[in-house]
GROMACS .gro file of C-alpha atoms in nm:
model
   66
    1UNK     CA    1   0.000   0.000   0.000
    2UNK     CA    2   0.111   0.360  -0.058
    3UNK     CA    3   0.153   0.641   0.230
    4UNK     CA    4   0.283   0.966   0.295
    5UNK     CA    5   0.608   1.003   0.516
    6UNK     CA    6   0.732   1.380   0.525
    7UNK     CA    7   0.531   1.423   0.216
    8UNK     CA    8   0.728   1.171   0.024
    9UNK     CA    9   0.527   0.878  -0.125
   10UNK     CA   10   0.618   0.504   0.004
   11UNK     CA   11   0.507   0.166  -0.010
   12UNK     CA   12   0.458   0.004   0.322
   13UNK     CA   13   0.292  -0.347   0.364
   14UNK     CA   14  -0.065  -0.382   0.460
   15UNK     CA   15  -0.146  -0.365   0.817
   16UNK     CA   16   0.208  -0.233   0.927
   17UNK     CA   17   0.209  -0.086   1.269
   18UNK     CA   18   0.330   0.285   1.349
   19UNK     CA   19   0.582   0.120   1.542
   20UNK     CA   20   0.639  -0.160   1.275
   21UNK     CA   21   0.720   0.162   1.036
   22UNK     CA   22   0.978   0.347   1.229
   23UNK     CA   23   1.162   0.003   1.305
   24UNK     CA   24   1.146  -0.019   0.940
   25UNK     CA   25   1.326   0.325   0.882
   26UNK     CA   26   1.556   0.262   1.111
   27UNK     CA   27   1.446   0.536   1.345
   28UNK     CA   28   1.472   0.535   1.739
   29UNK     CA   29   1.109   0.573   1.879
   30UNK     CA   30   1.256   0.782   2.197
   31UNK     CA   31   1.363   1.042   1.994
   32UNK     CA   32   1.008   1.079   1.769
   33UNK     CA   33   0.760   1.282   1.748
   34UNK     CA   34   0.462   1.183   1.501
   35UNK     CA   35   0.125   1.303   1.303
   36UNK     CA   36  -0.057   1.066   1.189
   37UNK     CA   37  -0.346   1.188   0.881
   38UNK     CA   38  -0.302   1.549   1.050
   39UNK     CA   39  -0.340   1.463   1.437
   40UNK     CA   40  -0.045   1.382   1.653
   41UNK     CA   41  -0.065   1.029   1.753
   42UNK     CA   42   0.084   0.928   2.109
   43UNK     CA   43   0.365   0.676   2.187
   44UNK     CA   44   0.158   0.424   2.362
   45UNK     CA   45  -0.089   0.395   2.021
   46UNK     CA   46   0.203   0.338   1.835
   47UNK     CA   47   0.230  -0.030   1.871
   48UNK     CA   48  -0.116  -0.101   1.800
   49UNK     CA   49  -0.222   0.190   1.546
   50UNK     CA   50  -0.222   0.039   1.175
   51UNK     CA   51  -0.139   0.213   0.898
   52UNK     CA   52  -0.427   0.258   0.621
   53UNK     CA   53  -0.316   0.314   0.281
   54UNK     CA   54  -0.308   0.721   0.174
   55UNK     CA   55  -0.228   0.767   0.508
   56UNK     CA   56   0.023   1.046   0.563
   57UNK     CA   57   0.290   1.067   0.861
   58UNK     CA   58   0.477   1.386   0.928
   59UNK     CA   59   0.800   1.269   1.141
   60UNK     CA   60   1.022   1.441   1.339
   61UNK     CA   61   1.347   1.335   1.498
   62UNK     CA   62   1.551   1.543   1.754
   63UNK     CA   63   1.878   1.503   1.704
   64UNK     CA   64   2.148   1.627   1.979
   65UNK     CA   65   2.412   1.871   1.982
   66UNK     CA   66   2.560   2.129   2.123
   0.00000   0.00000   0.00000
């Protein structure tokens, strides 16, 4: 199925997980903040919020520094 990530079209397989996704990308879910379809969604949905296809993610990663 096809969704949104940062406004970049991907295909992601059919029933995959919010969590499931940012394993996929390789992306530490500590440092993430996420909207799902224009709403942020909160860590503890993550693991059991499925992803629908068209549906589009905005994701943000903090990254440290000094």
């Amino acid at each position: 199925m096809e969704i949104l990530i940062n406004g970049q079209a991907r295909q992601a397989p059919e029933g995959q997980t919010v969590l499931e996704l940012l394993e996929s990308l390789a992306l530490e879910p500590a440092g993430v903040a996420l909207e799902l379809d224009g709403e942020i969604l909160q860590r503890t949905r993550w693991k059991e919020t499925a992803l629908r296809p068209g549906a589009r993610l905005e994701i943000v990663h903090f990254v440290g520094g000094g």
